[in-house]
PDB file of C-alpha atoms in Angstrom:
ATOM      1  CA  UNK A   1      -0.078  -0.348   0.308  1.00 45.00           C
ATOM      2  CA  UNK A   2       1.100   3.497  -0.596  1.00 47.00           C
ATOM      3  CA  UNK A   3       1.774   6.367   1.467  1.00 46.00           C
ATOM      4  CA  UNK A   4      -0.161   9.794   0.390  1.00 45.00           C
ATOM      5  CA  UNK A   5       0.783  12.978   1.428  1.00 43.00           C
ATOM      6  CA  UNK A   6      -2.622  15.309   0.288  1.00 43.00           C
ATOM      7  CA  UNK A   7      -2.142  18.377  -0.736  1.00 41.00           C
ATOM      8  CA  UNK A   8      -5.322  21.323  -1.277  1.00 42.00           C
ATOM      9  CA  UNK A   9      -6.710  18.653  -4.021  1.00 45.00           C
ATOM     10  CA  UNK A  10      -4.429  17.224  -4.758  1.00 45.00           C
ATOM     11  CA  UNK A  11      -2.767  13.366  -3.803  1.00 43.00           C
ATOM     12  CA  UNK A  12       1.506  13.096  -3.935  1.00 40.00           C
ATOM     13  CA  UNK A  13       1.891   9.219  -3.623  1.00 42.00           C
ATOM     14  CA  UNK A  14       4.949   9.044  -1.470  1.00 42.00           C
ATOM     15  CA  UNK A  15       7.821   6.605  -3.068  1.00 46.00           C
ATOM     16  CA  UNK A  16       6.640   4.735  -6.448  1.00 49.00           C
ATOM     17  CA  UNK A  17       7.809   7.386  -8.696  1.00 52.00           C
ATOM     18  CA  UNK A  18      10.691   6.847 -10.991  1.00 59.00           C
ATOM     19  CA  UNK A  19      12.278   9.648 -12.839  1.00 54.00           C
ATOM     20  CA  UNK A  20      11.792   9.304 -16.724  1.00 55.00           C
ATOM     21  CA  UNK A  21      13.444   8.064 -19.379  1.00 59.00           C
ATOM     22  CA  UNK A  22      14.521   9.243 -22.020  1.00 55.00           C
ATOM     23  CA  UNK A  23      14.389   7.299 -24.974  1.00 65.00           C
ATOM     24  CA  UNK A  24      17.352   7.051 -26.986  1.00 71.00           C
ATOM     25  CA  UNK A  25      17.134   7.304 -31.635  1.00 82.00           C
ATOM     26  CA  UNK A  26      17.417   3.860 -32.735  1.00 87.00           C
ATOM     27  CA  UNK A  27      21.347   3.846 -33.473  1.00 88.00           C
ATOM     28  CA  UNK A  28      22.056   4.855 -30.711  1.00 89.00           C
ATOM     29  CA  UNK A  29      20.447   1.523 -28.932  1.00 90.00           C
ATOM     30  CA  UNK A  30      21.928  -0.482 -30.649  1.00 91.00           C
ATOM     31  CA  UNK A  31      25.718  -0.032 -31.132  1.00 90.00           C
ATOM     32  CA  UNK A  32      24.545  -0.042 -27.162  1.00 91.00           C
ATOM     33  CA  UNK A  33      23.531  -3.466 -28.112  1.00 92.00           C
ATOM     34  CA  UNK A  34      26.828  -4.393 -29.959  1.00 92.00           C
ATOM     35  CA  UNK A  35      29.480  -2.864 -27.187  1.00 93.00           C
ATOM     36  CA  UNK A  36      27.328  -4.902 -25.045  1.00 93.00           C
ATOM     37  CA  UNK A  37      26.803  -7.717 -27.016  1.00 93.00           C
ATOM     38  CA  UNK A  38      31.324  -7.164 -27.685  1.00 91.00           C
ATOM     39  CA  UNK A  39      32.102  -7.150 -23.874  1.00 93.00           C
ATOM     40  CA  UNK A  40      30.142 -10.518 -23.221  1.00 93.00           C
ATOM     41  CA  UNK A  41      31.933 -12.400 -25.831  1.00 91.00           C
ATOM     42  CA  UNK A  42      35.393 -10.940 -24.574  1.00 92.00           C
ATOM     43  CA  UNK A  43      34.552 -12.142 -20.763  1.00 92.00           C
ATOM     44  CA  UNK A  44      33.928 -15.886 -21.790  1.00 91.00           C
ATOM     45  CA  UNK A  45      36.905 -15.764 -25.063  1.00 89.00           C
ATOM     46  CA  UNK A  46      39.502 -18.338 -23.154  1.00 90.00           C
ATOM     47  CA  UNK A  47      42.801 -18.083 -24.295  1.00 90.00           C
ATOM     48  CA  UNK A  48      44.336 -21.290 -23.045  1.00 91.00           C
ATOM     49  CA  UNK A  49      45.582 -22.646 -27.137  1.00 90.00           C
ATOM     50  CA  UNK A  50      46.104 -20.993 -30.581  1.00 91.00           C
ATOM     51  CA  UNK A  51      42.969 -21.232 -31.268  1.00 90.00           C
ATOM     52  CA  UNK A  52      41.699 -19.229 -28.066  1.00 89.00           C
ATOM     53  CA  UNK A  53      44.580 -17.031 -29.366  1.00 92.00           C
ATOM     54  CA  UNK A  54      43.046 -16.558 -32.300  1.00 90.00           C
ATOM     55  CA  UNK A  55      39.626 -16.023 -31.682  1.00 91.00           C
ATOM     56  CA  UNK A  56      40.934 -12.888 -29.073  1.00 91.00           C
ATOM     57  CA  UNK A  57      43.305 -10.996 -32.218  1.00 92.00           C
ATOM     58  CA  UNK A  58      39.446 -11.489 -34.391  1.00 92.00           C
ATOM     59  CA  UNK A  59      37.762 -10.377 -31.154  1.00 92.00           C
ATOM     60  CA  UNK A  60      39.626  -7.536 -31.310  1.00 93.00           C
ATOM     61  CA  UNK A  61      39.627  -6.563 -34.424  1.00 94.00           C
ATOM     62  CA  UNK A  62      36.538  -6.309 -34.262  1.00 93.00           C
ATOM     63  CA  UNK A  63      35.992  -4.130 -30.405  1.00 93.00           C
ATOM     64  CA  UNK A  64      39.317  -1.789 -32.178  1.00 94.00           C
ATOM     65  CA  UNK A  65      36.197  -1.387 -35.078  1.00 93.00           C
ATOM     66  CA  UNK A  66      33.331  -1.236 -32.596  1.00 93.00           C
ATOM     67  CA  UNK A  67      35.544   1.684 -31.007  1.00 94.00           C
ATOM     68  CA  UNK A  68      36.136   3.604 -33.996  1.00 94.00           C
ATOM     69  CA  UNK A  69      32.273   3.045 -35.160  1.00 93.00           C
ATOM     70  CA  UNK A  70      31.015   4.330 -31.865  1.00 94.00           C
ATOM     71  CA  UNK A  71      33.701   7.236 -31.861  1.00 93.00           C
ATOM     72  CA  UNK A  72      32.650   8.536 -35.706  1.00 93.00           C
ATOM     73  CA  UNK A  73      28.848   8.719 -33.606  1.00 93.00           C
ATOM     74  CA  UNK A  74      29.603  10.396 -31.573  1.00 93.00           C
ATOM     75  CA  UNK A  75      31.511  12.533 -32.630  1.00 94.00           C
ATOM     76  CA  UNK A  76      29.615  15.498 -34.927  1.00 93.00           C
ATOM     77  CA  UNK A  77      27.584  15.426 -31.470  1.00 92.00           C
ATOM     78  CA  UNK A  78      30.734  16.450 -29.437  1.00 93.00           C
ATOM     79  CA  UNK A  79      32.056  18.860 -32.151  1.00 94.00           C
ATOM     80  CA  UNK A  80      29.042  20.238 -32.108  1.00 94.00           C
ATOM     81  CA  UNK A  81      28.807  21.019 -28.502  1.00 95.00           C
ATOM     82  CA  UNK A  82      32.299  21.568 -27.355  1.00 94.00           C
ATOM     83  CA  UNK A  83      32.039  24.014 -30.100  1.00 95.00           C
ATOM     84  CA  UNK A  84      28.227  25.443 -27.934  1.00 95.00           C
ATOM     85  CA  UNK A  85      30.406  24.749 -25.075  1.00 95.00           C
ATOM     86  CA  UNK A  86      33.293  27.530 -25.887  1.00 95.00           C
ATOM     87  CA  UNK A  87      30.967  29.725 -27.699  1.00 95.00           C
ATOM     88  CA  UNK A  88      29.274  30.598 -24.396  1.00 95.00           C
ATOM     89  CA  UNK A  89      31.848  30.637 -22.880  1.00 95.00           C
ATOM     90  CA  UNK A  90      33.401  33.181 -25.427  1.00 96.00           C
ATOM     91  CA  UNK A  91      30.067  35.763 -24.576  1.00 95.00           C
ATOM     92  CA  UNK A  92      30.972  35.109 -21.266  1.00 95.00           C
ATOM     93  CA  UNK A  93      34.474  36.677 -21.129  1.00 95.00           C
ATOM     94  CA  UNK A  94      32.793  39.209 -23.208  1.00 95.00           C
ATOM     95  CA  UNK A  95      30.713  40.300 -20.364  1.00 94.00           C
ATOM     96  CA  UNK A  96      32.653  39.615 -17.087  1.00 94.00           C
ATOM     97  CA  UNK A  97      35.738  41.035 -18.899  1.00 94.00           C
ATOM     98  CA  UNK A  98      34.448  44.667 -18.527  1.00 93.00           C
ATOM     99  CA  UNK A  99      32.822  44.450 -15.010  1.00 91.00           C
ATOM    100  CA  UNK A 100      36.722  42.751 -13.431  1.00 92.00           C
ATOM    101  CA  UNK A 101      38.536  46.047 -15.425  1.00 94.00           C
ATOM    102  CA  UNK A 102      35.172  47.834 -13.961  1.00 92.00           C
ATOM    103  CA  UNK A 103      36.452  46.499 -10.467  1.00 90.00           C
ATOM    104  CA  UNK A 104      40.015  46.491 -11.087  1.00 90.00           C
ATOM    105  CA  UNK A 105      39.822  51.189 -11.938  1.00 93.00           C
ATOM    106  CA  UNK A 106      37.539  51.380  -9.136  1.00 90.00           C
ATOM    107  CA  UNK A 107      39.518  50.170  -6.267  1.00 88.00           C
ATOM    108  CA  UNK A 108      42.248  51.795  -7.646  1.00 89.00           C
ATOM    109  CA  UNK A 109      40.698  55.559  -7.746  1.00 90.00           C
ATOM    110  CA  UNK A 110      39.486  54.081  -3.703  1.00 89.00           C
ATOM    111  CA  UNK A 111      43.051  52.696  -3.030  1.00 87.00           C
ATOM    112  CA  UNK A 112      44.379  56.456  -4.433  1.00 89.00           C
ATOM    113  CA  UNK A 113      42.006  58.449  -2.465  1.00 88.00           C
ATOM    114  CA  UNK A 114      42.453  56.530   0.757  1.00 85.00           C
ATOM    115  CA  UNK A 115      46.572  57.067   0.638  1.00 84.00           C
ATOM    116  CA  UNK A 116      45.695  61.174  -0.413  1.00 88.00           C
ATOM    117  CA  UNK A 117      44.128  60.993   2.810  1.00 84.00           C
ATOM    118  CA  UNK A 118      46.575  59.453   5.144  1.00 82.00           C
ATOM    119  CA  UNK A 119      49.190  61.285   2.938  1.00 85.00           C
ATOM    120  CA  UNK A 120      46.935  64.756   4.327  1.00 85.00           C
ATOM    121  CA  UNK A 121      46.931  63.412   6.733  1.00 81.00           C
ATOM    122  CA  UNK A 122      50.483  63.079   7.461  1.00 82.00           C
ATOM    123  CA  UNK A 123      52.183  66.187   5.683  1.00 84.00           C
ATOM    124  CA  UNK A 124      48.291  67.479   9.281  1.00 81.00           C
ATOM    125  CA  UNK A 125      50.652  66.038  11.936  1.00 80.00           C
ATOM    126  CA  UNK A 126      54.146  67.319  10.144  1.00 81.00           C
ATOM    127  CA  UNK A 127      52.687  70.777  10.936  1.00 82.00           C
ATOM    128  CA  UNK A 128      51.691  70.184  14.750  1.00 81.00           C
ATOM    129  CA  UNK A 129      54.971  68.975  15.050  1.00 80.00           C
ATOM    130  CA  UNK A 130      57.205  71.896  13.834  1.00 82.00           C
ATOM    131  CA  UNK A 131      54.093  74.310  15.433  1.00 81.00           C
ATOM    132  CA  UNK A 132      54.412  72.919  18.798  1.00 79.00           C
ATOM    133  CA  UNK A 133      58.560  72.251  18.738  1.00 81.00           C
ATOM    134  CA  UNK A 134      58.767  76.539  17.903  1.00 82.00           C
ATOM    135  CA  UNK A 135      55.845  77.416  20.749  1.00 80.00           C
ATOM    136  CA  UNK A 136      58.126  75.031  22.904  1.00 83.00           C
ATOM    137  CA  UNK A 137      60.821  76.704  22.198  1.00 84.00           C
ATOM    138  CA  UNK A 138      58.847  80.363  22.374  1.00 83.00           C
ATOM    139  CA  UNK A 139      57.182  78.793  25.749  1.00 77.00           C
ATOM    140  CA  UNK A 140      62.023  78.132  27.238  1.00 84.00           C
ATOM    141  CA  UNK A 141      62.926  81.761  25.859  1.00 84.00           C
ATOM    142  CA  UNK A 142      59.601  82.905  28.395  1.00 80.00           C
ATOM    143  CA  UNK A 143      61.095  81.114  30.881  1.00 83.00           C
ATOM    144  CA  UNK A 144      64.655  82.303  30.331  1.00 83.00           C
ATOM    145  CA  UNK A 145      63.634  86.054  30.703  1.00 84.00           C
ATOM    146  CA  UNK A 146      61.364  86.109  34.178  1.00 82.00           C
ATOM    147  CA  UNK A 147      63.471  83.659  35.360  1.00 80.00           C
ATOM    148  CA  UNK A 148      66.835  86.767  34.683  1.00 85.00           C
ATOM    149  CA  UNK A 149      63.998  89.592  35.577  1.00 83.00           C
ATOM    150  CA  UNK A 150      63.053  87.392  38.949  1.00 83.00           C
ATOM    151  CA  UNK A 151      60.245  86.424  38.149  1.00 80.00           C
ATOM    152  CA  UNK A 152      59.725  83.065  39.377  1.00 81.00           C
ATOM    153  CA  UNK A 153      56.182  82.288  38.901  1.00 80.00           C
ATOM    154  CA  UNK A 154      56.551  83.311  35.480  1.00 78.00           C
ATOM    155  CA  UNK A 155      59.481  81.568  34.722  1.00 79.00           C
ATOM    156  CA  UNK A 156      57.893  78.380  35.969  1.00 83.00           C
ATOM    157  CA  UNK A 157      53.797  78.717  34.259  1.00 81.00           C
ATOM    158  CA  UNK A 158      56.094  78.868  31.388  1.00 77.00           C
ATOM    159  CA  UNK A 159      58.720  75.533  31.507  1.00 82.00           C
ATOM    160  CA  UNK A 160      55.509  74.033  32.006  1.00 82.00           C
ATOM    161  CA  UNK A 161      53.302  75.655  28.744  1.00 81.00           C
ATOM    162  CA  UNK A 162      56.744  74.515  27.436  1.00 77.00           C
ATOM    163  CA  UNK A 163      56.489  70.560  29.412  1.00 80.00           C
ATOM    164  CA  UNK A 164      52.865  70.556  27.358  1.00 78.00           C
ATOM    165  CA  UNK A 165      54.261  71.351  24.133  1.00 76.00           C
ATOM    166  CA  UNK A 166      56.676  68.362  24.406  1.00 76.00           C
ATOM    167  CA  UNK A 167      54.380  66.005  24.568  1.00 75.00           C
ATOM    168  CA  UNK A 168      52.755  67.616  21.268  1.00 72.00           C
ATOM    169  CA  UNK A 169      55.533  67.373  19.530  1.00 71.00           C
ATOM    170  CA  UNK A 170      56.401  63.944  20.630  1.00 72.00           C
ATOM    171  CA  UNK A 171      52.887  62.399  20.266  1.00 69.00           C
ATOM    172  CA  UNK A 172      52.334  63.550  16.799  1.00 60.00           C
ATOM    173  CA  UNK A 173      48.415  64.141  17.711  1.00 56.00           C
ATOM    174  CA  UNK A 174      46.037  63.362  13.989  1.00 53.00           C
ATOM    175  CA  UNK A 175      45.617  59.510  14.788  1.00 60.00           C
ATOM    176  CA  UNK A 176      44.490  57.706  11.258  1.00 58.00           C
ATOM    177  CA  UNK A 177      40.645  58.052   9.831  1.00 63.00           C
ATOM    178  CA  UNK A 178      40.793  55.704   6.436  1.00 64.00           C
ATOM    179  CA  UNK A 179      37.486  56.040   4.119  1.00 70.00           C
ATOM    180  CA  UNK A 180      34.717  53.896   5.249  1.00 70.00           C
ATOM    181  CA  UNK A 181      31.836  52.966   3.132  1.00 73.00           C
ATOM    182  CA  UNK A 182      29.506  48.735   3.877  1.00 77.00           C
ATOM    183  CA  UNK A 183      30.865  46.508   2.568  1.00 78.00           C
ATOM    184  CA  UNK A 184      34.563  47.227   2.119  1.00 80.00           C
ATOM    185  CA  UNK A 185      37.755  46.621   4.402  1.00 78.00           C
ATOM    186  CA  UNK A 186      41.269  47.939   3.277  1.00 79.00           C
ATOM    187  CA  UNK A 187      43.801  45.853   3.865  1.00 80.00           C
ATOM    188  CA  UNK A 188      47.482  47.862   4.693  1.00 80.00           C
ATOM    189  CA  UNK A 189      50.319  46.750   2.010  1.00 82.00           C
ATOM    190  CA  UNK A 190      53.322  47.064   0.280  1.00 80.00           C
ATOM    191  CA  UNK A 191      54.529  47.150  -4.065  1.00 81.00           C
ATOM    192  CA  UNK A 192      58.758  47.290  -4.565  1.00 81.00           C
ATOM    193  CA  UNK A 193      57.852  50.318  -6.975  1.00 85.00           C
ATOM    194  CA  UNK A 194      62.073  49.446  -7.909  1.00 85.00           C
ATOM    195  CA  UNK A 195      65.278  46.280  -7.693  1.00 85.00           C
ATOM    196  CA  UNK A 196      68.682  46.864  -8.238  1.00 83.00           C
ATOM    197  CA  UNK A 197      69.748  43.354  -8.134  1.00 79.00           C
ATOM    198  CA  UNK A 198      73.610  45.083  -8.236  1.00 81.00           C
ATOM    199  CA  UNK A 199      72.995  46.358  -4.738  1.00 83.00           C
ATOM    200  CA  UNK A 200      70.803  44.392  -2.761  1.00 79.00           C
ATOM    201  CA  UNK A 201      72.877  41.948  -0.568  1.00 80.00           C
ATOM    202  CA  UNK A 202      73.439  38.783  -0.041  1.00 77.00           C
ATOM    203  CA  UNK A 203      71.470  38.059   3.441  1.00 73.00           C
ATOM    204  CA  UNK A 204      69.460  39.872   5.232  1.00 76.00           C
ATOM    205  CA  UNK A 205      68.112  39.228   8.582  1.00 75.00           C
ATOM    206  CA  UNK A 206      69.412  35.306   8.293  1.00 73.00           C
ATOM    207  CA  UNK A 207      67.612  34.874   4.855  1.00 72.00           C
ATOM    208  CA  UNK A 208      68.880  34.340   1.472  1.00 67.00           C
ATOM    209  CA  UNK A 209      68.245  37.124  -1.041  1.00 72.00           C
ATOM    210  CA  UNK A 210      70.049  36.590  -3.946  1.00 70.00           C
ATOM    211  CA  UNK A 211      69.317  35.082  -6.579  1.00 78.00           C
ATOM    212  CA  UNK A 212      66.957  39.098  -5.248  1.00 79.00           C
ATOM    213  CA  UNK A 213      63.949  36.930  -4.840  1.00 80.00           C
ATOM    214  CA  UNK A 214      61.020  39.841  -4.708  1.00 85.00           C
ATOM    215  CA  UNK A 215      58.580  37.487  -2.545  1.00 86.00           C
ATOM    216  CA  UNK A 216      61.068  37.470  -0.577  1.00 85.00           C
ATOM    217  CA  UNK A 217      62.014  40.906   0.010  1.00 86.00           C
ATOM    218  CA  UNK A 218      58.366  42.020   0.450  1.00 87.00           C
ATOM    219  CA  UNK A 219      57.860  39.395   2.855  1.00 86.00           C
ATOM    220  CA  UNK A 220      60.699  41.345   4.728  1.00 88.00           C
ATOM    221  CA  UNK A 221      59.052  44.676   4.585  1.00 87.00           C
ATOM    222  CA  UNK A 222      56.007  43.184   5.380  1.00 87.00           C
ATOM    223  CA  UNK A 223      57.134  41.594   8.429  1.00 87.00           C
ATOM    224  CA  UNK A 224      58.679  45.230   9.184  1.00 87.00           C
ATOM    225  CA  UNK A 225      56.179  46.720   8.646  1.00 86.00           C
ATOM    226  CA  UNK A 226      57.486  48.979   5.664  1.00 88.00           C
ATOM    227  CA  UNK A 227      60.167  50.490   7.612  1.00 86.00           C
ATOM    228  CA  UNK A 228      62.555  48.478   6.894  1.00 88.00           C
ATOM    229  CA  UNK A 229      65.301  49.313   4.497  1.00 88.00           C
ATOM    230  CA  UNK A 230      67.041  47.235   2.227  1.00 87.00           C
ATOM    231  CA  UNK A 231      70.204  48.426  -0.364  1.00 88.00           C
ATOM    232  CA  UNK A 232      69.049  48.334  -3.539  1.00 88.00           C
ATOM    233  CA  UNK A 233      65.618  48.005  -3.021  1.00 89.00           C
ATOM    234  CA  UNK A 234      62.496  50.698  -3.359  1.00 89.00           C
ATOM    235  CA  UNK A 235      59.252  50.559  -2.366  1.00 87.00           C
ATOM    236  CA  UNK A 236      55.716  52.564  -1.265  1.00 87.00           C
ATOM    237  CA  UNK A 237      53.342  51.858   1.613  1.00 87.00           C
ATOM    238  CA  UNK A 238      49.495  51.209  -0.889  1.00 86.00           C
ATOM    239  CA  UNK A 239      46.418  49.618   0.115  1.00 83.00           C
ATOM    240  CA  UNK A 240      43.904  46.688  -1.176  1.00 80.00           C
ATOM    241  CA  UNK A 241      40.259  46.872  -1.413  1.00 78.00           C
ATOM    242  CA  UNK A 242      38.146  44.646  -0.516  1.00 79.00           C
ATOM    243  CA  UNK A 243      34.150  44.818  -1.223  1.00 76.00           C
ATOM    244  CA  UNK A 244      31.727  42.063  -0.029  1.00 77.00           C
ATOM    245  CA  UNK A 245      28.478  41.819  -2.655  1.00 67.00           C
TER     246      UNK A 245
END
């Protein structure tokens, strides 16, 4: 007895459905039967005598002929299928390549903007540091003048302000603020811009660098967070942009 599940006015019978049968062309069916027959014959052949050896040889000839026949039957379909597959891939590529180029262009522009903002931040930081150093020097002069006048309180205040400016100059002041957008992440990296192989040392920090291995050189740069100096190697900071769709 079949179990049935009723949904609305439809009864779904479980366990009785069979996959649809695809009817083969007559020629294909005939080839399939011939292939099966030859396989059965090959399995039943006994090569224990000269006669059996000859029989196996004749059957092998039939196998080779059948292989040729099967290949000739499928070759037009294989060729047309391959041509269709190639055409689909080509159309797919024609659409995907411009999109890959667009993604690369956009990420490069976002990376350039991030690096420009970092450059501006560093300039502002340097300007603040110089201003703080100048103010510190001015307050030290005020302290000396006050002390020369016998104004101990004025000298003490000026020295305190000079110490504050010294702290501002040392700290740098501005924290990095990377541009933000939903689904966009940034990773700092470095790119080698030039290598003079003759100037690169044979080894550095226990690593053999010659013959020059750019991957190893880049590994050293990343490990130092862009602080290392390698003779013969020029590199710059960069940003990798990742975007989630």
